[in-house]
Coordinates of C-alpha atoms and ligand atoms in Angstrom, one line a residue:
M1 CA 94.6 79.8 109.5
S2 CA 94.7 76.2 108.7
I3 CA 97.9 75.4 106.8
Q4 CA 97.1 72.8 104.1
E5 CA 100.4 72.5 102.2
V6 CA 104.0 73.5 102.7
T7 CA 106.4 73.4 99.7
L8 CA 110.2 73.5 100.1
H9 CA 111.9 74.9 97.0
R10 CA 115.6 74.1 97.3
M11 CA 117.6 76.8 95.6
V12 CA 121.1 77.5 94.4
M13 CA 122.0 81.1 93.5
R14 CA 125.4 82.2 92.5
L15 CA 126.6 85.4 94.1
K16 CA 127.9 88.0 91.6
D17 CA 131.1 88.3 93.6
P18 CA 132.5 85.8 96.1
F19 CA 132.1 87.0 99.7
T20 CA 134.9 86.4 102.2
T21 CA 134.6 86.4 106.0
S22 CA 137.1 85.3 108.6
F23 CA 135.6 81.8 108.5
G24 CA 135.4 81.2 104.7
T25 CA 134.3 82.3 101.3
F26 CA 130.8 82.1 99.9
Q27 CA 130.2 81.8 96.1
D28 CA 127.0 79.7 95.7
K29 CA 124.1 80.4 98.1
E30 CA 122.0 77.4 98.8
F31 CA 118.8 77.8 100.7
F32 CA 115.1 77.0 100.8
V33 CA 112.2 79.1 99.7
I34 CA 109.3 78.0 101.9
E35 CA 105.8 78.4 100.5
M36 CA 102.7 77.8 102.5
E37 CA 99.1 77.6 101.5
D38 CA 96.1 77.9 103.8
E39 CA 92.5 76.7 103.5
S40 CA 91.4 79.8 101.7
G41 CA 94.1 79.4 99.0
C42 CA 96.1 82.3 100.3
S43 CA 99.9 81.7 100.3
G44 CA 102.9 83.0 102.2
F45 CA 106.7 82.9 101.6
G46 CA 109.7 82.5 103.9
E47 CA 113.4 81.9 103.3
S48 CA 115.8 79.7 105.3
V49 CA 119.2 81.3 105.9
A50 CA 121.5 78.5 107.0
F51 CA 124.5 78.1 104.7
S52 CA 125.8 74.9 103.1
S53 CA 128.5 74.5 105.7
P54 CA 128.2 75.0 109.5
W55 CA 130.7 77.9 109.6
Y56 CA 128.6 80.7 110.9
S57 CA 126.5 78.4 113.2
E58 CA 125.8 74.7 113.5
E59 CA 122.9 74.7 111.1
T60 CA 123.2 73.8 107.4
V61 CA 120.8 73.6 104.5
E62 CA 120.7 69.9 105.0
T63 CA 120.0 70.1 108.8
N64 CA 117.3 72.6 108.0
K65 CA 115.6 70.2 105.7
H66 CA 115.8 67.3 108.2
I67 CA 114.3 69.4 111.0
M68 CA 111.6 71.1 108.9
E69 CA 110.5 67.8 107.2
N70 CA 110.5 65.5 110.2
F71 CA 109.6 67.8 113.1
L72 CA 108.5 71.4 112.3
I73 CA 106.2 71.0 109.3
P74 CA 104.2 68.2 110.9
L75 CA 103.7 70.5 113.9
L76 CA 102.4 73.3 111.6
L77 CA 100.0 71.0 109.7
E78 CA 98.6 69.5 112.9
S79 CA 96.1 72.2 113.9
P80 CA 95.1 75.7 112.9
I81 CA 97.0 78.9 114.0
D82 CA 95.3 82.1 115.0
H83 CA 98.4 84.3 115.1
P84 CA 102.0 83.9 113.9
D85 CA 103.2 84.5 117.5
E86 CA 101.9 81.0 118.3
V87 CA 104.4 79.4 115.9
S88 CA 107.5 79.8 118.1
K89 CA 105.5 78.4 121.0
R90 CA 104.5 75.4 119.0
F91 CA 108.1 74.9 118.0
E92 CA 109.3 75.1 121.6
P93 CA 109.7 71.3 122.2
I94 CA 112.3 71.3 119.4
R95 CA 115.6 72.5 120.7
R96 CA 117.4 75.3 118.8
N97 CA 117.5 74.9 115.0
N98 CA 116.5 78.5 114.9
M99 CA 117.1 79.0 111.2
A100 CA 114.8 76.0 110.3
K101 CA 112.1 77.5 112.6
S102 CA 112.5 81.0 111.3
G103 CA 112.1 80.1 107.6
L104 CA 108.7 78.5 108.4
E105 CA 107.6 81.1 110.8
G106 CA 108.4 83.8 108.2
A107 CA 106.0 82.1 105.7
V108 CA 103.3 82.1 108.4
W109 CA 103.8 85.8 109.0
D110 CA 103.6 86.6 105.3
L111 CA 100.5 84.5 105.0
Y112 CA 98.9 86.1 108.0
A113 CA 99.6 89.6 106.8
K114 CA 98.2 88.8 103.3
R115 CA 95.0 87.3 104.8
N116 CA 94.5 90.5 106.7
H117 CA 95.3 92.6 103.6
T118 CA 98.0 94.5 105.4
P119 CA 101.8 94.9 104.8
L120 CA 104.0 92.6 106.9
Y121 CA 105.7 95.7 108.5
N122 CA 102.3 96.9 109.7
A123 CA 101.4 93.4 111.1
L124 CA 104.7 93.5 113.0
G125 CA 103.9 96.9 114.5
G126 CA 106.5 98.8 112.4
T127 CA 105.9 102.4 111.3
K128 CA 108.8 103.6 109.2
Q129 CA 108.1 104.1 105.5
Q130 CA 111.7 104.2 104.6
I131 CA 114.8 102.6 106.2
D132 CA 118.5 103.5 106.1
V133 CA 120.9 100.8 105.0
G134 CA 124.6 100.2 105.0
I135 CA 126.6 97.5 103.3
S136 CA 128.8 94.6 104.5
I137 CA 132.1 94.3 102.6
G138 CA 134.0 91.0 102.5
I139 CA 137.8 90.7 103.2
Q140 CA 139.8 92.0 100.2
P141 CA 143.2 90.9 99.1
T142 CA 144.9 94.3 99.7
A143 CA 144.1 97.6 101.4
K144 CA 144.2 99.3 98.0
E145 CA 141.4 97.1 96.7
L146 CA 139.4 97.5 99.9
V147 CA 139.6 101.3 99.6
N148 CA 138.4 101.0 96.0
V149 CA 135.5 98.9 96.9
V150 CA 134.6 101.2 99.8
E151 CA 134.7 104.2 97.4
G152 CA 132.2 102.5 95.1
F153 CA 129.7 102.0 97.9
V154 CA 130.2 105.4 99.3
N155 CA 129.4 106.8 95.9
E156 CA 126.3 104.7 95.7
G157 CA 125.2 106.4 99.0
Y158 CA 125.2 103.5 101.4
K159 CA 124.9 105.0 104.9
R160 CA 127.4 102.8 106.7
M161 CA 130.4 100.7 105.7
K162 CA 131.0 97.4 107.5
I163 CA 134.4 95.8 106.8
K164 CA 135.0 92.1 107.5
I165 CA 138.3 91.6 109.4
K166 CA 140.5 88.7 110.5
P167 CA 144.0 88.4 112.0
G168 CA 146.4 89.8 109.5
A169 CA 143.7 91.8 107.7
D170 CA 142.5 94.2 110.4
Y171 CA 144.0 97.4 111.8
E172 CA 146.2 98.4 108.9
M173 CA 143.4 97.8 106.3
L174 CA 140.9 99.8 108.4
K175 CA 143.4 102.5 109.0
E176 CA 143.8 102.9 105.2
V177 CA 140.1 103.2 104.7
R178 CA 139.8 105.7 107.5
K179 CA 142.6 107.8 105.9
Y180 CA 140.7 108.1 102.7
F181 CA 137.3 108.5 104.3
P182 CA 137.7 110.3 107.6
D183 CA 134.0 111.0 108.1
I184 CA 132.1 107.9 107.0
L185 CA 130.2 105.6 109.4
L186 CA 132.7 102.7 109.6
M187 CA 132.6 99.5 111.5
A188 CA 134.3 96.1 111.5
D189 CA 133.0 92.5 111.8
A190 CA 135.4 89.8 113.0
N191 CA 133.0 86.9 113.0
S192 CA 134.7 85.5 116.1
A193 CA 138.2 85.5 114.8
Y194 CA 140.0 86.8 117.9
T195 CA 140.5 85.9 121.6
L196 CA 141.5 88.0 124.6
A197 CA 145.1 87.3 123.6
D198 CA 144.6 89.8 120.7
I199 CA 143.7 92.6 123.1
D200 CA 146.5 94.9 122.0
M201 CA 145.3 94.9 118.4
L202 CA 141.7 95.2 119.5
R203 CA 142.6 98.3 121.6
K204 CA 144.4 99.9 118.7
L205 CA 141.1 99.9 116.8
D206 CA 139.9 102.5 119.3
E207 CA 142.0 105.0 117.3
L208 CA 139.9 104.6 114.2
N209 CA 136.6 106.0 115.4
L210 CA 134.6 102.9 114.5
M211 CA 130.9 102.9 115.2
M212 CA 131.3 99.4 116.6
I213 CA 133.2 96.2 116.4
E214 CA 130.9 93.2 115.7
Q215 CA 131.5 89.8 117.4
P216 CA 135.3 90.0 117.9
L217 CA 135.4 86.9 120.2
S218 CA 134.1 83.4 120.3
H219 CA 130.7 82.7 118.7
D220 CA 129.3 81.4 122.0
D221 CA 130.9 83.8 124.4
I222 CA 129.5 86.6 126.5
V223 CA 131.9 86.6 129.4
D224 CA 135.1 87.5 127.6
H225 CA 133.2 90.1 125.5
A226 CA 132.3 91.8 128.8
K227 CA 136.0 91.9 129.8
L228 CA 136.9 93.3 126.4
Q229 CA 134.1 95.9 126.4
S230 CA 135.3 97.2 129.8
V231 CA 138.7 98.2 128.2
L232 CA 137.5 99.3 124.8
S233 CA 135.9 102.7 124.0
T234 CA 134.6 101.3 120.7
P235 CA 131.1 99.7 121.3
I236 CA 130.9 95.9 120.9
C237 CA 128.0 94.6 118.9
L238 CA 127.1 91.0 119.3
D239 CA 125.9 88.8 116.4
E240 CA 126.7 85.1 116.7
S241 CA 126.3 85.0 120.5
I242 CA 122.7 86.1 120.6
H243 CA 120.0 83.5 119.9
S244 CA 117.1 84.7 122.0
V245 CA 115.8 87.6 124.1
E246 CA 117.2 85.7 127.1
D247 CA 120.7 85.7 125.6
A248 CA 120.2 89.4 124.9
R249 CA 119.3 90.1 128.5
K250 CA 122.3 88.2 129.9
A251 CA 124.7 89.9 127.5
V252 CA 123.3 93.4 128.4
E253 CA 123.3 92.7 132.1
L254 CA 126.9 91.5 131.9
G255 CA 128.0 94.5 129.8
S256 CA 129.1 92.2 126.9
C257 CA 127.9 94.6 124.3
E258 CA 126.4 98.1 123.7
I259 CA 124.7 97.2 120.4
I260 CA 122.9 94.1 119.1
N261 CA 122.7 92.8 115.5
I262 CA 119.3 91.1 115.1
K263 CA 119.2 88.4 112.5
I264 CA 115.7 86.9 112.1
G265 CA 117.1 83.4 111.3
R266 CA 119.6 83.3 114.1
V267 CA 117.0 84.1 116.8
G268 CA 114.3 81.7 115.4
G269 CA 112.0 84.2 113.7
L270 CA 110.2 87.5 113.7
T271 CA 108.4 87.0 117.0
E272 CA 111.6 86.5 118.9
S273 CA 113.2 89.3 116.9
K274 CA 110.4 91.6 118.1
K275 CA 111.0 90.5 121.7
I276 CA 114.7 91.4 121.4
H277 CA 113.8 94.7 119.8
D278 CA 111.4 95.5 122.6
Y279 CA 113.8 94.5 125.3
C280 CA 116.6 96.6 123.8
A281 CA 114.2 99.6 123.4
E282 CA 113.4 99.4 127.1
K283 CA 117.2 99.3 128.0
G284 CA 118.3 101.9 125.5
I285 CA 120.4 99.4 123.5
A286 CA 120.6 100.2 119.8
V287 CA 119.8 97.4 117.3
W288 CA 120.2 97.0 113.6
C289 CA 119.2 94.2 111.2
G290 CA 121.9 91.9 110.1
G291 CA 122.0 89.9 106.8
M292 CA 122.8 86.4 105.7
L293 CA 123.3 87.1 102.0
E294 CA 119.5 86.6 101.5
A295 CA 117.6 86.4 98.2
G296 CA 114.6 88.6 97.8
I297 CA 112.2 86.9 100.2
G298 CA 114.5 86.9 103.2
R299 CA 115.5 90.5 102.3
A300 CA 111.8 91.6 102.3
H301 CA 111.4 90.1 105.8
N302 CA 114.5 92.0 107.0
I303 CA 113.0 95.3 105.5
A304 CA 109.7 94.8 107.3
L305 CA 111.5 94.1 110.7
T306 CA 113.7 97.2 110.3
T307 CA 110.6 99.4 110.3
L308 CA 110.4 98.9 114.1
P309 CA 111.5 102.0 116.0
Q310 CA 114.6 100.7 117.9
F311 CA 116.3 99.8 114.6
I312 CA 118.1 103.1 114.9
L313 CA 121.4 102.1 113.1
P314 CA 121.6 101.3 109.4
G315 CA 121.5 97.5 108.8
D316 CA 123.2 95.1 106.3
T317 CA 120.1 95.0 103.9
A318 CA 121.8 96.1 100.7
G319 CA 120.0 96.1 97.3
S320 CA 119.3 92.9 95.3
S321 CA 121.8 93.9 92.6
R322 CA 124.7 93.9 95.1
Y323 CA 124.3 90.1 95.3
W324 CA 122.4 88.7 92.3
E325 CA 122.2 88.9 88.5
K326 CA 118.5 88.4 88.9
D327 CA 116.6 88.3 92.2
I328 CA 113.5 86.1 92.8
I329 CA 111.2 89.0 93.6
D330 CA 109.4 91.6 91.6
P331 CA 110.4 94.4 91.9
E332 CA 113.9 93.7 93.2
V333 CA 115.0 95.5 96.4
F334 CA 116.3 98.8 95.3
V335 CA 118.5 101.1 97.4
D336 CA 118.3 104.8 96.6
K337 CA 121.1 106.8 98.2
G338 CA 121.2 104.4 101.2
V339 CA 117.5 104.3 101.6
I340 CA 114.9 101.6 100.9
H341 CA 111.3 102.6 100.4
V342 CA 109.2 100.1 102.3
P343 CA 106.6 98.4 100.1
S344 CA 103.0 98.9 101.0
K345 CA 101.4 95.9 99.3
P346 CA 100.0 93.1 101.6
G347 CA 102.5 90.6 103.1
I348 CA 106.2 90.9 102.3
G349 CA 105.2 93.5 99.7
Y350 CA 107.1 92.0 96.7
E351 CA 105.8 89.4 94.2
V352 CA 107.7 86.2 93.9
N353 CA 108.9 85.8 90.4
R354 CA 108.0 82.2 89.7
E355 CA 109.9 81.9 86.5
V356 CA 113.1 83.2 88.1
L357 CA 112.5 81.0 91.2
E358 CA 112.2 77.9 89.0
S359 CA 115.3 78.8 87.1
Y360 CA 117.4 78.5 90.3
R361 CA 115.5 75.6 91.8
V362 CA 117.2 72.3 92.2
E363 CA 114.5 70.3 94.1
K364 CA 110.9 70.7 95.1
T365 CA 109.2 68.8 97.9
V366 CA 105.5 69.2 98.8
Y367 CA 104.1 68.3 102.2
S368 CA 100.4 68.3 102.5
K369 CA 98.0 67.9 105.3
N370 CA 96.1 65.2 103.6
N371 CA 99.2 63.1 102.8
I372 CA 100.5 63.3 106.4
L373 CA 97.1 62.4 107.8
A374 CA 96.6 59.6 105.2
Ligands
LIG401 O1 128.4 88.1 110.2 O2 126.9 89.4 109.5 C1 127.6 88.4 109.3 C2 127.5 87.1 105.7 C3 127.6 85.8 105.9 C4 127.7 85.3 107.2 C5 127.7 86.2 108.3 C6 127.6 87.6 108.1 C7 127.5 88.0 106.8 C8 127.5 89.4 106.4 C9 126.8 89.8 105.1 O3 128.1 90.3 107.1 C10 125.5 90.5 105.3 C11 124.7 90.6 104.0 O4 125.1 91.4 103.2 O5 123.7 89.9 103.9
LIG402 MG1 128.3 89.5 111.8

């Protein structure tokens, strides 16, 4: 594959409902759709997942643009690529900036699968034809409202409810949900809102039969998580702390978690995601696919990844209509009783709807091999 042209479509899409986490509220999702064309005229699509502000991690939409434009895109246009696994190697001289790397690598994977007339999930080595999914529910103003929101998603058939928590909106709210729904698969995600000083509240969560608690402590910690895990019966799942298979290995060896949330963007792409998946399969660590409020292209990549066998727990890949009035792919991602049927068309398996994409686009920048060489 010789990449001839990379197009960055800068997008702004309004979420149907604001989404609140312990670190802030999202309303407008800003990101890049990355389009890549090779010498045969074939094209592939990726999506960058950094947010407008560096709340979840240090990357932002603007830093993604800087890094892609000045460092990563020139590396891609420089010489041909035989297999997408080479992309992360080629990006290695650039430190971190995993979300910038991942958006581009995702487009290469889609392009590669399309050139080979095979679905992306198959190119990745996945086999599942359908995947089970849960839903992530933002912090609600009251326990009553939370119970109502949970009820709606339980009725839609989502397989697992994840509730965002923060100090002051944690134990009591979850207890209320558990009271009304004694049997659902329930978990909490703190997005790093606690420290070991909160150990008493965290231990009380053990009463609620949660599947897991996601990232209770600092975004860059694995040591305190190991201390916490040693006194909790609820499994800890790490999200923010894991950026690579090496991070996963260290966390598992330390006993910092029993479960890992794999987000393609956070770990720098599908190749690294697969490495973490394979390592966890070997160690018997369950994984699931996290979400970053993606539009359809990122969502399609998550679906393809989730077809790998160690994704044994339902992920956060909800249907398009949970987020958007109109998604940028055709058909949209549809969840039927908590199940997504994996598309079998080549590449990501969904068509990009150009008209809808352009309606949300605020900027378009084209980088071509000829221009860069000229
Ligand atoms: O921690 O998983 C997270 C959304 C924004 C930032 C971080 C997280 C989330 C979610 C939503 O939980 C997942 C989704 O529905 O895409
Ligand atoms: Mg999380």
